[in-house]
Tab-separated table of N, CA and C in Angstrom:
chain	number	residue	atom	x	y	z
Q	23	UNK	N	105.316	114.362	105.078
Q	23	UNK	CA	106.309	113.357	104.725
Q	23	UNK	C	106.299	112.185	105.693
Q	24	UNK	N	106.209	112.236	106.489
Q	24	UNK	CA	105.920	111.184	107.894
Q	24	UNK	C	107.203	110.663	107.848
Q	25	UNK	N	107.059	108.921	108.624
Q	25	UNK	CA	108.172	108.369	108.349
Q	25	UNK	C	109.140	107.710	107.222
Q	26	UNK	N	108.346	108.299	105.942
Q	26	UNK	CA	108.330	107.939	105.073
Q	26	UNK	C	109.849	109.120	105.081
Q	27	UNK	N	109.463	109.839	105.085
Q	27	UNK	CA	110.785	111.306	105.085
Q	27	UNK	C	111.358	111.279	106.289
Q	28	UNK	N	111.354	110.484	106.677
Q	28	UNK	CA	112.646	109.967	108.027
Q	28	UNK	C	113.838	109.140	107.380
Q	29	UNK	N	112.953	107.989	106.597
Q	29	UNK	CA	113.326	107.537	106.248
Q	29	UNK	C	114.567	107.818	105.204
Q	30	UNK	N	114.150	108.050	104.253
Q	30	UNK	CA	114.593	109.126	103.334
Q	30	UNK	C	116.178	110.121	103.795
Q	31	UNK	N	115.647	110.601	104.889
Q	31	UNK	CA	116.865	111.606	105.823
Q	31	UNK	C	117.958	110.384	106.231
Q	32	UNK	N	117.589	109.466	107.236
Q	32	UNK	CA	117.906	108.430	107.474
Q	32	UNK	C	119.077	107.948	106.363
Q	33	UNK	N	118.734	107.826	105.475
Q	33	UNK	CA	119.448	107.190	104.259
Q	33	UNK	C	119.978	108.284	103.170
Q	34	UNK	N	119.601	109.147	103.079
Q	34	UNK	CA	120.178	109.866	101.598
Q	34	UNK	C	120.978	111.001	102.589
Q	35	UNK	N	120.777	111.771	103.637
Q	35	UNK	CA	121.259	112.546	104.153
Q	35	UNK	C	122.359	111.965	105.195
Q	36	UNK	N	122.310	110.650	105.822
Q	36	UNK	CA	122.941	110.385	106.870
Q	36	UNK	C	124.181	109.505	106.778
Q	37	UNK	N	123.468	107.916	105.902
Q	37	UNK	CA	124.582	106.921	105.731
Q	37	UNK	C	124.750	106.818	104.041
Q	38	UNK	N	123.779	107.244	103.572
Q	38	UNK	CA	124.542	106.661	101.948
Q	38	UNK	C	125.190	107.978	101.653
Q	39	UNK	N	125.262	109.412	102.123
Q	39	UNK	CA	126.249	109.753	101.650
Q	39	UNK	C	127.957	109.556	102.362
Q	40	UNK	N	127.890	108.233	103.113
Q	40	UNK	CA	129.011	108.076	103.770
Q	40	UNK	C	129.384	106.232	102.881
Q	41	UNK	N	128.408	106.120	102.527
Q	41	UNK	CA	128.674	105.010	101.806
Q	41	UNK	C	128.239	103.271	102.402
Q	42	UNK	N	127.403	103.916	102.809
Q	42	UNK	CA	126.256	102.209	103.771
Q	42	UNK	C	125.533	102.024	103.576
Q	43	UNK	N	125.127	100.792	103.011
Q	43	UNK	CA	123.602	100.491	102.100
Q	43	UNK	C	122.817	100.034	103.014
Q	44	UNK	N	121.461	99.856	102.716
Q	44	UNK	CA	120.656	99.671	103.764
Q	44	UNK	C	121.055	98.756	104.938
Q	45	UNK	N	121.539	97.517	104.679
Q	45	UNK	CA	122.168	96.465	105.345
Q	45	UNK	C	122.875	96.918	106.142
Q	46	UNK	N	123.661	97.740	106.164
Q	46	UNK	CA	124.852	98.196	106.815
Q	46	UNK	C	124.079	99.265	108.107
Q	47	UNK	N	123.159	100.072	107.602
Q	47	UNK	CA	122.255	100.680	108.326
Q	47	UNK	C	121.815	100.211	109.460
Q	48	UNK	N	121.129	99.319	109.367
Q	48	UNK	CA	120.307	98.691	110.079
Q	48	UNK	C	121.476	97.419	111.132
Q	49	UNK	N	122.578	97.396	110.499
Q	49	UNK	CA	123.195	97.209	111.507
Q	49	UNK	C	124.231	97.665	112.223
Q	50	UNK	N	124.522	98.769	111.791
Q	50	UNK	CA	124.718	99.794	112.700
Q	50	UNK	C	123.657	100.009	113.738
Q	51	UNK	N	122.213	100.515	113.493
Q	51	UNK	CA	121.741	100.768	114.260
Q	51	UNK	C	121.213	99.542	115.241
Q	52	UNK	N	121.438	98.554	114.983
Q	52	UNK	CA	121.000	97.405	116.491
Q	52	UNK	C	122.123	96.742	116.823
Q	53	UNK	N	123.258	97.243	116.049
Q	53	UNK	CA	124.346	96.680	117.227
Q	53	UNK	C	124.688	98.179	118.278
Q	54	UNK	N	124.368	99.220	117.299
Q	54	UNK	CA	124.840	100.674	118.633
Q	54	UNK	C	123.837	100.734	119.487
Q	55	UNK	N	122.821	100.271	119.192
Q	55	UNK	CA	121.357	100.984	120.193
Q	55	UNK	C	121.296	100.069	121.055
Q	56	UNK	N	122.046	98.688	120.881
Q	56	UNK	CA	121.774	97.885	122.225
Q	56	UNK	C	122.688	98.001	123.577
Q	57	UNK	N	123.286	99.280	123.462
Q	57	UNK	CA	124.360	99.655	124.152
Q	57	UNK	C	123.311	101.180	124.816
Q	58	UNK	N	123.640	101.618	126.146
Q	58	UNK	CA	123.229	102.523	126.819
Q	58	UNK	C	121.846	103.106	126.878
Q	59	UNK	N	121.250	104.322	127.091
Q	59	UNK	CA	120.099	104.652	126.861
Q	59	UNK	C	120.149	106.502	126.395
Q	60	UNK	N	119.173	106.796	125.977
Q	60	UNK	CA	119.250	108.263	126.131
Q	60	UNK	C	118.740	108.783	127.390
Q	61	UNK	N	119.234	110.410	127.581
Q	61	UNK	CA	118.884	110.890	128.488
Q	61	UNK	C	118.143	112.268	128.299
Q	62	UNK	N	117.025	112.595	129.536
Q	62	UNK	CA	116.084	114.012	128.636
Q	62	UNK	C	117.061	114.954	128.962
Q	63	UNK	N	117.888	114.849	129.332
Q	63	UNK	CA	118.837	116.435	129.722
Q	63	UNK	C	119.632	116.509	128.894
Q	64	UNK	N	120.108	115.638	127.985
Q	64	UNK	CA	121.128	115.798	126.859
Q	64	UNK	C	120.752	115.479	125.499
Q	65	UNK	N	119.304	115.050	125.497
Q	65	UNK	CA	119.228	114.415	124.252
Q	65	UNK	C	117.231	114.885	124.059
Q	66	UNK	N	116.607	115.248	125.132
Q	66	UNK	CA	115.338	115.011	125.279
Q	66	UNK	C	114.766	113.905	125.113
Q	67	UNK	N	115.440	113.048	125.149
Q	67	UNK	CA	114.535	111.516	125.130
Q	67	UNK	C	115.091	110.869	126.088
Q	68	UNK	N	114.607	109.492	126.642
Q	68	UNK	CA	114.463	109.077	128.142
Q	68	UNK	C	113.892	107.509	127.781
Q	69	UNK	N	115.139	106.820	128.584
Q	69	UNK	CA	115.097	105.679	128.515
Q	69	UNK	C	115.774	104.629	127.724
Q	70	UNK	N	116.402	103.548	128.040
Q	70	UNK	CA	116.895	102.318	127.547
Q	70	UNK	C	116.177	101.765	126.005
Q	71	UNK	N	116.856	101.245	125.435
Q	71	UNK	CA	116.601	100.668	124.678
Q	71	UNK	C	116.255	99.407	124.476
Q	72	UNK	N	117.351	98.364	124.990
Q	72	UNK	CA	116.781	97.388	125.841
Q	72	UNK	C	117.640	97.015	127.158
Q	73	UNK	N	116.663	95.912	127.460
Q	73	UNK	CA	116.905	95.270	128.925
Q	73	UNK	C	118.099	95.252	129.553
Q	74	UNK	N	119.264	94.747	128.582
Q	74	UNK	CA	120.800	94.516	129.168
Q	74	UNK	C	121.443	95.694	128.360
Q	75	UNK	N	122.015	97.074	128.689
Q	75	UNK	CA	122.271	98.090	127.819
Q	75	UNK	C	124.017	97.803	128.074
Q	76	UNK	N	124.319	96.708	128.434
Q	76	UNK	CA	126.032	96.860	128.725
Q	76	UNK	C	126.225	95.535	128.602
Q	77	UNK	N	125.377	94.612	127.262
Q	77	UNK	CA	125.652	93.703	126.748
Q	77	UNK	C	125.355	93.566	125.077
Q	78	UNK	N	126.224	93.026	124.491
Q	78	UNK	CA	125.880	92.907	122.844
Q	78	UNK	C	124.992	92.265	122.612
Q	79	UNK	N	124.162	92.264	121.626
Q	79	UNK	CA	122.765	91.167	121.787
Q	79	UNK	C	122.207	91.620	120.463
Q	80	UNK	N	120.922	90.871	120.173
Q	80	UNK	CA	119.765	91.075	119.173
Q	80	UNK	C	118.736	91.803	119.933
Q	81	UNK	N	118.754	91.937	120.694
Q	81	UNK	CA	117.629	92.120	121.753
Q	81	UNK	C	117.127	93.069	120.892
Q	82	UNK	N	117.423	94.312	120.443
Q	82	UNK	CA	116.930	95.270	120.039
Q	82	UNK	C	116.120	95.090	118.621
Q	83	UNK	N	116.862	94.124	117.767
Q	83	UNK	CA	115.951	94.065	116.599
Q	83	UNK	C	114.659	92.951	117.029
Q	84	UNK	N	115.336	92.097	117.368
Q	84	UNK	CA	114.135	91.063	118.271
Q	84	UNK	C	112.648	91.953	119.110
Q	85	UNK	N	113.133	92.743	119.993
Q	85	UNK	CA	112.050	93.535	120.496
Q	85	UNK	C	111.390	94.126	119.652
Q	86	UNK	N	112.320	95.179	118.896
Q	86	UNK	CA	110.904	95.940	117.996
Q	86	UNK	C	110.331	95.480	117.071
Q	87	UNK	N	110.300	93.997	116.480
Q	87	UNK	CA	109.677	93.182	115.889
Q	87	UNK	C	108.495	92.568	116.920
Q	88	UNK	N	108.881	91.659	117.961
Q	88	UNK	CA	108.179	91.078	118.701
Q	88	UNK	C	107.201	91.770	119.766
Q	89	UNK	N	107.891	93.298	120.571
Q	89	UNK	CA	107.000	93.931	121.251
Q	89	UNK	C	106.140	94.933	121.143
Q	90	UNK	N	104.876	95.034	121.715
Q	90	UNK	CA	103.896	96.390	121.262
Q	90	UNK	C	104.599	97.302	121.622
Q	91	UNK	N	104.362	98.521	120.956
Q	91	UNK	CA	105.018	99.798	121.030
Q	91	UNK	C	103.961	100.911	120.997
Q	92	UNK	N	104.332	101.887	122.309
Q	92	UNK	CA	102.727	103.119	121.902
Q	92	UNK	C	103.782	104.283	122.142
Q	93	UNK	N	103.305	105.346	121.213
Q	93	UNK	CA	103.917	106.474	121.152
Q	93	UNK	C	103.190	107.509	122.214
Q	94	UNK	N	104.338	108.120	122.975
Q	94	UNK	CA	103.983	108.876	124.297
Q	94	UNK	C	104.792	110.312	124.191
Q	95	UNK	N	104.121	111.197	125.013
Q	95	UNK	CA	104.923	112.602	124.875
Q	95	UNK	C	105.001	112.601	126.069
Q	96	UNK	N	105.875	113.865	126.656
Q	96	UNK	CA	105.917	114.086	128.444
Q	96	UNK	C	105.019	114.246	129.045
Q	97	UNK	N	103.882	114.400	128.288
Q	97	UNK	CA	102.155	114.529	129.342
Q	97	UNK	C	101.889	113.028	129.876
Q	98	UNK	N	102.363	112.226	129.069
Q	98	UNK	CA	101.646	110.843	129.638
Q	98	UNK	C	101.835	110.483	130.607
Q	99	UNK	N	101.439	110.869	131.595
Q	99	UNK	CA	101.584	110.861	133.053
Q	99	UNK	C	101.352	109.402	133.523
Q	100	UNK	N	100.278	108.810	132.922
Q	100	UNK	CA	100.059	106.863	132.904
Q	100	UNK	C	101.345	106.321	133.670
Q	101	UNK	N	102.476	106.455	132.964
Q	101	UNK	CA	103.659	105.996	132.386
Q	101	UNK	C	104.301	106.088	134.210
Q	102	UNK	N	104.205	107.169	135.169
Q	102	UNK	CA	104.669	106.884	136.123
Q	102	UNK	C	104.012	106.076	137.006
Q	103	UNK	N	102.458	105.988	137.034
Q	103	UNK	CA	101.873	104.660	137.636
Q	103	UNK	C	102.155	103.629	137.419
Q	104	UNK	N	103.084	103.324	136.028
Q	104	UNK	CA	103.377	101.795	136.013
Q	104	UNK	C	105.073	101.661	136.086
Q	105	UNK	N	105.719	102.591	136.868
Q	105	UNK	CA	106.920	102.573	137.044
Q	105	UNK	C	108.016	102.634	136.063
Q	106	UNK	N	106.944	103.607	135.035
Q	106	UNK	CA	107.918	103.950	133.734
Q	106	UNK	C	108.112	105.440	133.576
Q	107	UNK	N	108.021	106.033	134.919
Q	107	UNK	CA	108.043	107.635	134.723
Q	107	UNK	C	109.257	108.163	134.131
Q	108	UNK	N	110.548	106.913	133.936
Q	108	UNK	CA	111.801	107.063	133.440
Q	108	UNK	C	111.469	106.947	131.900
Q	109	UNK	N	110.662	106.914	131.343
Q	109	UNK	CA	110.093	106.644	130.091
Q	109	UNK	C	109.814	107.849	129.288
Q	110	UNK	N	109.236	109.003	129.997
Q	110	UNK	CA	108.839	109.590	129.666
Q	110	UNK	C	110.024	111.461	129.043
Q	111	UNK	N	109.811	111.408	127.763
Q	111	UNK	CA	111.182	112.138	127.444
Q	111	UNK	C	110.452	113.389	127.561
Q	112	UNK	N	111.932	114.547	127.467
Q	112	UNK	CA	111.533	115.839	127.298
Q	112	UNK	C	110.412	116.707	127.387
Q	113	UNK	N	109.611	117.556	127.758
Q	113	UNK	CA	108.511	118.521	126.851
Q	113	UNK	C	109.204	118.764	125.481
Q	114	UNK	N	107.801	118.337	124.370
Q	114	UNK	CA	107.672	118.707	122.743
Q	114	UNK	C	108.458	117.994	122.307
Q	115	UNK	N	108.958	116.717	122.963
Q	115	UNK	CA	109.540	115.327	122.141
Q	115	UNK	C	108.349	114.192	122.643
Q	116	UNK	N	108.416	113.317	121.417
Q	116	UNK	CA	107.332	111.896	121.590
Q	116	UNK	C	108.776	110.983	121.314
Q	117	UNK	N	108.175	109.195	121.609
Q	117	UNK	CA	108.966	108.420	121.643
Q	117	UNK	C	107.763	107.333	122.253
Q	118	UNK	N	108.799	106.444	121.421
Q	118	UNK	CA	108.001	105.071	121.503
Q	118	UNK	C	108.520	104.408	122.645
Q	119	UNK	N	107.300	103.669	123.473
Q	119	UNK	CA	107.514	103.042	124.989
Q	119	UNK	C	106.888	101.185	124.903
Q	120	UNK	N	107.531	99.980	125.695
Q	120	UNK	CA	107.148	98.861	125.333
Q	120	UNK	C	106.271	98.714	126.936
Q	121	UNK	N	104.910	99.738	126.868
Q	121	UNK	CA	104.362	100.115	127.796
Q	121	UNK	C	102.941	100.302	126.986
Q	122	UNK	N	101.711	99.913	127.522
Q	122	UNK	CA	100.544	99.897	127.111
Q	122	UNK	C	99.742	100.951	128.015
Q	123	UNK	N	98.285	101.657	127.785
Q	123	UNK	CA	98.148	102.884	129.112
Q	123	UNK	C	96.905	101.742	129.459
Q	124	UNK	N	97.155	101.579	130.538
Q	124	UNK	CA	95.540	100.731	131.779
Q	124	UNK	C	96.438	98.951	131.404
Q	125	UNK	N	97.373	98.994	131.018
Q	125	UNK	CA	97.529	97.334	131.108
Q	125	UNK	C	99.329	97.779	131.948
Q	126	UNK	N	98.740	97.050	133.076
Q	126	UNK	CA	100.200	96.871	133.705
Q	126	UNK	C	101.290	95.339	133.153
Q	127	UNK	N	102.459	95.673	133.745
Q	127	UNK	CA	102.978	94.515	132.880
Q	127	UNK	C	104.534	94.636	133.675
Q	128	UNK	N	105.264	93.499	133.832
Q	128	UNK	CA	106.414	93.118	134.406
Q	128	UNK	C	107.496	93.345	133.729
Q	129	UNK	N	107.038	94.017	132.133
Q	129	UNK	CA	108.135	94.019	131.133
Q	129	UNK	C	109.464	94.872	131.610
Q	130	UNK	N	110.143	95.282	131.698
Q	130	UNK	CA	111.618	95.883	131.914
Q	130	UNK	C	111.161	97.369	131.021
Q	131	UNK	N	111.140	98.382	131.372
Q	131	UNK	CA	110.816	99.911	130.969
Q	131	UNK	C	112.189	99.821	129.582
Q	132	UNK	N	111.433	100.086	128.195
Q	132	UNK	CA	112.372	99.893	126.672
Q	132	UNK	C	112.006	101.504	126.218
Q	133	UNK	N	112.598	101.770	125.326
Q	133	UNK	CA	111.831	102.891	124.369
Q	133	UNK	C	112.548	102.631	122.987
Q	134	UNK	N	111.806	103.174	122.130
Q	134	UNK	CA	112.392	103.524	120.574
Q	134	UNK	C	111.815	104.683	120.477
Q	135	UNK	N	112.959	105.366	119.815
Q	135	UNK	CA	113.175	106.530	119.068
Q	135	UNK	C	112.058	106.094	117.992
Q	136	UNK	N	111.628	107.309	117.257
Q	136	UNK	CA	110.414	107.436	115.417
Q	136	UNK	C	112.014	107.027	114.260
Q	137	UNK	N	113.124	107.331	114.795
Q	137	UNK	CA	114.333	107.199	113.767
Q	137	UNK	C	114.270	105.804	113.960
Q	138	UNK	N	114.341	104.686	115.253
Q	138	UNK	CA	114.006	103.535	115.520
Q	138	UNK	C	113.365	102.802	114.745
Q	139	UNK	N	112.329	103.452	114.905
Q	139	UNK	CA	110.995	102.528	114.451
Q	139	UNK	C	110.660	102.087	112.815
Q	140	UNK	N	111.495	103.028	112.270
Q	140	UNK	CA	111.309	103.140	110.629
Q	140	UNK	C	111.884	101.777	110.183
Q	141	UNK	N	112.912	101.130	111.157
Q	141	UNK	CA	113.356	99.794	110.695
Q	141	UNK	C	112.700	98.595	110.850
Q	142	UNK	N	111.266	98.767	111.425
Q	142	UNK	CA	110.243	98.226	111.382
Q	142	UNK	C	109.165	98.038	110.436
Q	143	UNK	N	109.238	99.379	110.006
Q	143	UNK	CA	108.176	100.052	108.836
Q	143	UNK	C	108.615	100.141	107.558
Q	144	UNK	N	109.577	100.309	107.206
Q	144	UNK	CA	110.158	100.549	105.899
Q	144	UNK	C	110.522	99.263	105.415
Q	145	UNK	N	109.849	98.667	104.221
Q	145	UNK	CA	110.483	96.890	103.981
Q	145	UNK	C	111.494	96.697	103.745
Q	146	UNK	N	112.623	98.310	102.871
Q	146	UNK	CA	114.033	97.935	102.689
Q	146	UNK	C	114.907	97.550	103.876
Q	147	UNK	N	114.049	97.942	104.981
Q	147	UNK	CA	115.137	97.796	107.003
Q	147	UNK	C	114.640	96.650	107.389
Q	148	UNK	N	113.415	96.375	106.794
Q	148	UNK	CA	112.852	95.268	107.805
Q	148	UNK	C	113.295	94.064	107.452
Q	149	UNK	N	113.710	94.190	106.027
Q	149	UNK	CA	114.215	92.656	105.923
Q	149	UNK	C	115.476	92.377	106.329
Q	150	UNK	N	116.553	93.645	106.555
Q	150	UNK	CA	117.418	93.374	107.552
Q	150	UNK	C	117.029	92.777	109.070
Q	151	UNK	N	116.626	93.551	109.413
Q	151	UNK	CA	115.918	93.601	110.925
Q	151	UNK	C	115.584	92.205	111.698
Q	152	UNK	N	114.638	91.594	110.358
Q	152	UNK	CA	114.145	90.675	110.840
Q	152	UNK	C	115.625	89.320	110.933
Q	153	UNK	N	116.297	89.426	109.923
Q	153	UNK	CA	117.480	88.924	109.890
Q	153	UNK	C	118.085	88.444	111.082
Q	154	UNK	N	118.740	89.992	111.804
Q	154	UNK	CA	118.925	90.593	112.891
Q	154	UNK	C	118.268	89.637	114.061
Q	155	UNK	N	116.771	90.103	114.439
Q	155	UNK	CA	116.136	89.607	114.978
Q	155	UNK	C	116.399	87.983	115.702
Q	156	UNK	N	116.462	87.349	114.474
Q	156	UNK	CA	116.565	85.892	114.211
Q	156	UNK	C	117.986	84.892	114.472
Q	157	UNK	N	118.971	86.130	113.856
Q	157	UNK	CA	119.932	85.685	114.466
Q	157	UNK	C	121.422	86.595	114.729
Q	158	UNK	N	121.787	86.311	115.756
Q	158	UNK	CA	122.826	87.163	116.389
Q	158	UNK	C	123.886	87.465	116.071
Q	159	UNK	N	124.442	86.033	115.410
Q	159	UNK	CA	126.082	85.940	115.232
Q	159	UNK	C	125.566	86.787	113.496
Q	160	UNK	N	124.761	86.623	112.747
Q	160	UNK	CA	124.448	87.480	111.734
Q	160	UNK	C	125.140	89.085	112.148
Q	161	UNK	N	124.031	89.385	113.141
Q	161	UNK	CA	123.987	90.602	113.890
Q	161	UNK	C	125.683	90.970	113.610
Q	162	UNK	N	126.019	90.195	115.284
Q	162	UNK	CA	127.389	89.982	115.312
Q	162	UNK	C	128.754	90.625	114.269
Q	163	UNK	N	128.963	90.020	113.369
Q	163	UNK	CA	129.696	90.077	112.302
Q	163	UNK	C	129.078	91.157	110.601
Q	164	UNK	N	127.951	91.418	110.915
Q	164	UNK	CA	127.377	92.489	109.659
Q	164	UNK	C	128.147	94.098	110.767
Q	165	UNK	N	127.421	94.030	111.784
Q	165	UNK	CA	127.540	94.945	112.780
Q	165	UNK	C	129.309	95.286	112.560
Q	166	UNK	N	129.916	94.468	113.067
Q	166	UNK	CA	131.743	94.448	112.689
Q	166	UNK	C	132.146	95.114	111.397
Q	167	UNK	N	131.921	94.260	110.468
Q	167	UNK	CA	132.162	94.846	109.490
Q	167	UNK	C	131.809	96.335	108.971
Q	168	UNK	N	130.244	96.553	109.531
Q	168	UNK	CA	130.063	97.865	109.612
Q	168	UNK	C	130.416	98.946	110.368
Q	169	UNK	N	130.769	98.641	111.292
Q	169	UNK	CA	131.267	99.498	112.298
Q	169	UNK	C	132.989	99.759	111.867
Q	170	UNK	N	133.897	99.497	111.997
Q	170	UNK	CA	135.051	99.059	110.775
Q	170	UNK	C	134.811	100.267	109.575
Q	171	UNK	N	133.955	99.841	108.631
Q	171	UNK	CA	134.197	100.797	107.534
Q	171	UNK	C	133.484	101.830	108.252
Q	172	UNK	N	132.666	102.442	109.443
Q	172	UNK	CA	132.547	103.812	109.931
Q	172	UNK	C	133.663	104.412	110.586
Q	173	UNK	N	134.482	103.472	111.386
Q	173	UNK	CA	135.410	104.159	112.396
Q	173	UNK	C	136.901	104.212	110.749
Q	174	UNK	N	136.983	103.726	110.041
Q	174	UNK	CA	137.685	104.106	108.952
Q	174	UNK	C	137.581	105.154	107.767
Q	175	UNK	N	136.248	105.838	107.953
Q	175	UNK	CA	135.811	106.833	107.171
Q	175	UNK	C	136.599	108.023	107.779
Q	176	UNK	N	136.742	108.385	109.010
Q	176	UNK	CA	137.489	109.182	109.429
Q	176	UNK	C	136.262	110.539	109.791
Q	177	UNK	N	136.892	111.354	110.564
Q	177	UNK	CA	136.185	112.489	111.183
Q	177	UNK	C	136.678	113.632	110.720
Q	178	UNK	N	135.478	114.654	110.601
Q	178	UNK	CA	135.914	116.057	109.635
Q	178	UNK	C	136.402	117.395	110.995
Q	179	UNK	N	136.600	116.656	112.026
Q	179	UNK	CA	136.838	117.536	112.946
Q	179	UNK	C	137.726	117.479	113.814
C-alpha cells in the first residue's frame, strides 16, 4: 500500500471521520507541526520540524516543498558527523531528515515524519500545501478555523 495507504489512513480513518476535508487537513497539520519537535523516548522519532518550533509560521509547508529530504533509520550514523545525531529516531523507526549523507551543510537539523511527507506526494494535500507554502496569513486563518471546529468536536474521554 505505501504512502498511498497512509494516505488513505490519514484521511478515511483519522480526519474525515471527524469531519475535515482535505483543506482542513493539511492545515491542521502545518499550523500544529510548526510548533515543537518529537522525541525518541516518547514517540520514537527525533527532531524538530522546523527552525523556529515556538513560532507560528509557513515554514513547514514552505520547507517540505522547497527542501531535499532523505529517509534515515537509527543506523545512519552519517547523521552525527554532521551534527544531526539529534536526527536520528528510535531503533525500527525511519524518518525523513533536511540532511544529505557526504554533503555537509549549515542548514538548521528539520525532520518529517512518512505521515508528513504524503502532503507533498498526494496532489489532493499538495495543492493545499503549496497554498500554505506561499502564503501565511492563508495558513494563518484556514489553520483557525480549523483548529476551532477540532477543539469543538469535543473528546470521548
Amino acid at each position: 500500500q505505501g504512502w498511498e495507504g497512509l494516505c488513505t489512513h490519514v484521511r478515511n480513518e483519522v480526519f474525515y471521520r471527524m469531519g475535515f476535508d482535505d483543506k482542513e487537513i493539511v492545515a491542521l497539520l502545518c499550523g500544529g507541526h510548526v510548533y515543537g519537535r518529537c522525541h525518541p523516548n516518547a514517540s520514537g522519532y527525533a527532531g524538530p520540524w522546523v527552525e523556529h518550533p515556538t513560532e507560528f509560521s509557513n515554514e513547514y509547508a514552505a520547507d517540505m516543498i522547497e527542501d531535499d529530504w532523505t529517509l534515515v533509520s537509527h543506523g545512519d550514523t552519517w547523521l552525527d558527523a554532521q551534527g544531526a545525531a539529534e536526527l536520528r529516531p528510535a531503533p525500527g523507526n525511519r524518518q525523513f531528515v533536511n540532511k544529505m549523507k557526504y554533503k555537509m551543510d549549515d542548514e538548521p537539523n528539520q525532520m518529517m515524519l512518512l505521515s508528513d511527507m504524503v502532503l507533498a506526494w498526494d496532489p489532493g494535500f499538495r495543492t493545499h500545501l503549496e497554498v500554505y507554502a506561499e502564503d501565511e496569513d492563508a495558513l494563518k486563518h484556514d489553520f483557525g478555523v480549523a483548529f476551532k471546529k477540532l477543539t469543538e468536536l469535543g473528546c470521548g474521554f
